[in-house]
Amino acid sequence: MLIGTILKGKGSHVATVRPDATVDELLTVLADNNIGAVVVSEDGSSIAGIVSERDVVRRLHDRGAEVLNAPVSSIMTTEVRTCPPDANVDHLRQAMTTHRIRHVPVVTDGRLVGIVSIGDVVKSSIEILETEKASLVDYLHR
């Protein structure tokens, strides 16, 4: 299965925030969209970074409540691993597990076209396994 197949099922909307948005504004985006990470982008299609709930919690622990007024750019991860829509789900799952990454933006020609979470990737892998199991059970009962 390809990452593009996952995006067809879940949609291609990606919540973004500008680098100069405050961490408090970021928290609103996370809560309003019920998501765990947001792509940081000047224009909604380029990627300046990514920031997750974990990033916020760690910075709150380090800096205290004052971080809520800081710009997102001060806490975001700038080295963002991305993948194309034609990436293989199994390969991406292995990379996400190895590098302990929970969210990967999907990019085509340098433009943001979606995002997948480890939950999306695991769900698709389970669906594949269930389909294979059903095929095997059907084969055995013939």
PDB file of N, CA, C and O in Angstrom, residues 10-38:
ATOM      1  N   LYS A  10      -8.293   9.427   4.323  1.00  0.00           N
ATOM      2  CA  LYS A  10      -8.420  10.373   5.429  1.00  0.00           C
ATOM      3  C   LYS A  10      -8.542  11.819   4.988  1.00  0.00           C
ATOM      4  O   LYS A  10      -8.903  12.687   5.764  1.00  0.00           O
ATOM      5  N   GLY A  11      -8.192  12.090   3.751  1.00  0.00           N
ATOM      6  CA  GLY A  11      -8.227  13.464   3.255  1.00  0.00           C
ATOM      7  C   GLY A  11      -6.848  14.099   3.297  1.00  0.00           C
ATOM      8  O   GLY A  11      -5.931  13.579   3.937  1.00  0.00           O
ATOM      9  N   SER A  12      -6.730  15.210   2.623  1.00  0.00           N
ATOM     10  CA  SER A  12      -5.423  15.845   2.494  1.00  0.00           C
ATOM     11  C   SER A  12      -5.288  17.130   3.308  1.00  0.00           C
ATOM     12  O   SER A  12      -4.265  17.805   3.231  1.00  0.00           O
ATOM     13  N   HIS A  13      -6.307  17.464   4.102  1.00  0.00           N
ATOM     14  CA  HIS A  13      -6.219  18.687   4.912  1.00  0.00           C
ATOM     15  C   HIS A  13      -5.077  18.574   5.920  1.00  0.00           C
ATOM     16  O   HIS A  13      -4.927  17.552   6.589  1.00  0.00           O
ATOM     17  N   VAL A  14      -4.275  19.618   6.004  1.00  0.00           N
ATOM     18  CA  VAL A  14      -3.197  19.672   6.983  1.00  0.00           C
ATOM     19  C   VAL A  14      -3.332  20.976   7.762  1.00  0.00           C
ATOM     20  O   VAL A  14      -3.335  22.060   7.169  1.00  0.00           O
ATOM     21  N   ALA A  15      -3.453  20.867   9.067  1.00  0.00           N
ATOM     22  CA  ALA A  15      -3.479  22.059   9.908  1.00  0.00           C
ATOM     23  C   ALA A  15      -2.074  22.644   9.949  1.00  0.00           C
ATOM     24  O   ALA A  15      -1.103  21.911  10.141  1.00  0.00           O
ATOM     25  N   THR A  16      -1.988  23.948   9.757  1.00  0.00           N
ATOM     26  CA  THR A  16      -0.680  24.617   9.812  1.00  0.00           C
ATOM     27  C   THR A  16      -0.778  25.842  10.705  1.00  0.00           C
ATOM     28  O   THR A  16      -1.863  26.374  10.944  1.00  0.00           O
ATOM     29  N   VAL A  17       0.382  26.266  11.183  1.00  0.00           N
ATOM     30  CA  VAL A  17       0.508  27.542  11.890  1.00  0.00           C
ATOM     31  C   VAL A  17       1.725  28.251  11.336  1.00  0.00           C
ATOM     32  O   VAL A  17       2.664  27.619  10.849  1.00  0.00           O
ATOM     33  N   ARG A  18       1.699  29.543  11.425  1.00  0.00           N
ATOM     34  CA  ARG A  18       2.848  30.340  10.976  1.00  0.00           C
ATOM     35  C   ARG A  18       3.936  30.290  12.057  1.00  0.00           C
ATOM     36  O   ARG A  18       3.629  30.127  13.240  1.00  0.00           O
ATOM     37  N   PRO A  19       5.197  30.452  11.665  1.00  0.00           N
ATOM     38  CA  PRO A  19       6.283  30.408  12.650  1.00  0.00           C
ATOM     39  C   PRO A  19       6.167  31.466  13.745  1.00  0.00           C
ATOM     40  O   PRO A  19       6.626  31.267  14.868  1.00  0.00           O
ATOM     41  N   ASP A  20       5.516  32.592  13.425  1.00  0.00           N
ATOM     42  CA  ASP A  20       5.405  33.668  14.407  1.00  0.00           C
ATOM     43  C   ASP A  20       4.162  33.552  15.289  1.00  0.00           C
ATOM     44  O   ASP A  20       3.952  34.372  16.181  1.00  0.00           O
ATOM     45  N   ALA A  21       3.342  32.528  15.069  1.00  0.00           N
ATOM     46  CA  ALA A  21       2.189  32.289  15.958  1.00  0.00           C
ATOM     47  C   ALA A  21       2.722  31.949  17.352  1.00  0.00           C
ATOM     48  O   ALA A  21       3.803  31.385  17.492  1.00  0.00           O
ATOM     49  N   THR A  22       1.955  32.278  18.366  1.00  0.00           N
ATOM     50  CA  THR A  22       2.398  31.936  19.727  1.00  0.00           C
ATOM     51  C   THR A  22       2.103  30.462  20.012  1.00  0.00           C
ATOM     52  O   THR A  22       1.261  29.837  19.369  1.00  0.00           O
ATOM     53  N   VAL A  23       2.778  29.946  21.003  1.00  0.00           N
ATOM     54  CA  VAL A  23       2.531  28.569  21.429  1.00  0.00           C
ATOM     55  C   VAL A  23       1.089  28.438  21.913  1.00  0.00           C
ATOM     56  O   VAL A  23       0.441  27.412  21.666  1.00  0.00           O
ATOM     57  N   ASP A  24       0.554  29.469  22.551  1.00  0.00           N
ATOM     58  CA  ASP A  24      -0.842  29.443  22.977  1.00  0.00           C
ATOM     59  C   ASP A  24      -1.775  29.307  21.769  1.00  0.00           C
ATOM     60  O   ASP A  24      -2.749  28.543  21.808  1.00  0.00           O
ATOM     61  N   GLU A  25      -1.485  30.014  20.688  1.00  0.00           N
ATOM     62  CA  GLU A  25      -2.289  29.888  19.456  1.00  0.00           C
ATOM     63  C   GLU A  25      -2.145  28.480  18.871  1.00  0.00           C
ATOM     64  O   GLU A  25      -3.116  27.912  18.364  1.00  0.00           O
ATOM     65  N   LEU A  26      -0.949  27.929  18.941  1.00  0.00           N
ATOM     66  CA  LEU A  26      -0.713  26.554  18.488  1.00  0.00           C
ATOM     67  C   LEU A  26      -1.605  25.586  19.258  1.00  0.00           C
ATOM     68  O   LEU A  26      -2.219  24.694  18.664  1.00  0.00           O
ATOM     69  N   LEU A  27      -1.684  25.754  20.570  1.00  0.00           N
ATOM     70  CA  LEU A  27      -2.506  24.864  21.390  1.00  0.00           C
ATOM     71  C   LEU A  27      -3.974  24.926  20.977  1.00  0.00           C
ATOM     72  O   LEU A  27      -4.669  23.907  20.988  1.00  0.00           O
ATOM     73  N   THR A  28      -4.431  26.089  20.585  1.00  0.00           N
ATOM     74  CA  THR A  28      -5.805  26.232  20.102  1.00  0.00           C
ATOM     75  C   THR A  28      -6.011  25.418  18.831  1.00  0.00           C
ATOM     76  O   THR A  28      -7.012  24.711  18.686  1.00  0.00           O
ATOM     77  N   VAL A  29      -5.051  25.476  17.911  1.00  0.00           N
ATOM     78  CA  VAL A  29      -5.147  24.712  16.662  1.00  0.00           C
ATOM     79  C   VAL A  29      -5.145  23.216  16.959  1.00  0.00           C
ATOM     80  O   VAL A  29      -5.952  22.461  16.403  1.00  0.00           O
ATOM     81  N   LEU A  30      -4.263  22.787  17.851  1.00  0.00           N
ATOM     82  CA  LEU A  30      -4.210  21.367  18.217  1.00  0.00           C
ATOM     83  C   LEU A  30      -5.552  20.912  18.811  1.00  0.00           C
ATOM     84  O   LEU A  30      -6.093  19.874  18.429  1.00  0.00           O
ATOM     85  N   ALA A  31      -6.088  21.688  19.736  1.00  0.00           N
ATOM     86  CA  ALA A  31      -7.336  21.321  20.409  1.00  0.00           C
ATOM     87  C   ALA A  31      -8.528  21.387  19.451  1.00  0.00           C
ATOM     88  O   ALA A  31      -9.350  20.468  19.425  1.00  0.00           O
ATOM     89  N   ASP A  32      -8.613  22.450  18.666  1.00  0.00           N
ATOM     90  CA  ASP A  32      -9.750  22.614  17.758  1.00  0.00           C
ATOM     91  C   ASP A  32      -9.817  21.512  16.710  1.00  0.00           C
ATOM     92  O   ASP A  32     -10.896  21.136  16.260  1.00  0.00           O
ATOM     93  N   ASN A  33      -8.643  21.010  16.294  1.00  0.00           N
ATOM     94  CA  ASN A  33      -8.589  19.979  15.260  1.00  0.00           C
ATOM     95  C   ASN A  33      -8.429  18.571  15.827  1.00  0.00           C
ATOM     96  O   ASN A  33      -8.365  17.611  15.065  1.00  0.00           O
ATOM     97  N   ASN A  34      -8.307  18.474  17.162  1.00  0.00           N
ATOM     98  CA  ASN A  34      -8.128  17.180  17.832  1.00  0.00           C
ATOM     99  C   ASN A  34      -6.966  16.398  17.221  1.00  0.00           C
ATOM    100  O   ASN A  34      -7.102  15.237  16.833  1.00  0.00           O
ATOM    101  N   ILE A  35      -5.815  17.068  17.117  1.00  0.00           N
ATOM    102  CA  ILE A  35      -4.624  16.478  16.515  1.00  0.00           C
ATOM    103  C   ILE A  35      -3.435  16.615  17.444  1.00  0.00           C
ATOM    104  O   ILE A  35      -3.482  17.378  18.411  1.00  0.00           O
ATOM    105  N   GLY A  36      -2.371  15.878  17.141  1.00  0.00           N
ATOM    106  CA  GLY A  36      -1.204  15.861  17.998  1.00  0.00           C
ATOM    107  C   GLY A  36      -0.009  16.632  17.481  1.00  0.00           C
ATOM    108  O   GLY A  36       0.967  16.814  18.199  1.00  0.00           O
ATOM    109  N   ALA A  37      -0.074  17.087  16.227  1.00  0.00           N
ATOM    110  CA  ALA A  37       1.042  17.835  15.655  1.00  0.00           C
ATOM    111  C   ALA A  37       0.536  18.761  14.563  1.00  0.00           C
ATOM    112  O   ALA A  37      -0.493  18.494  13.931  1.00  0.00           O
ATOM    113  N   VAL A  38       1.274  19.840  14.347  1.00  0.00           N
ATOM    114  CA  VAL A  38       0.926  20.833  13.337  1.00  0.00           C
ATOM    115  C   VAL A  38       2.184  21.157  12.532  1.00  0.00           C
ATOM    116  O   VAL A  38       3.275  21.296  13.088  1.00  0.00           O
TER     117      VAL A  38
END
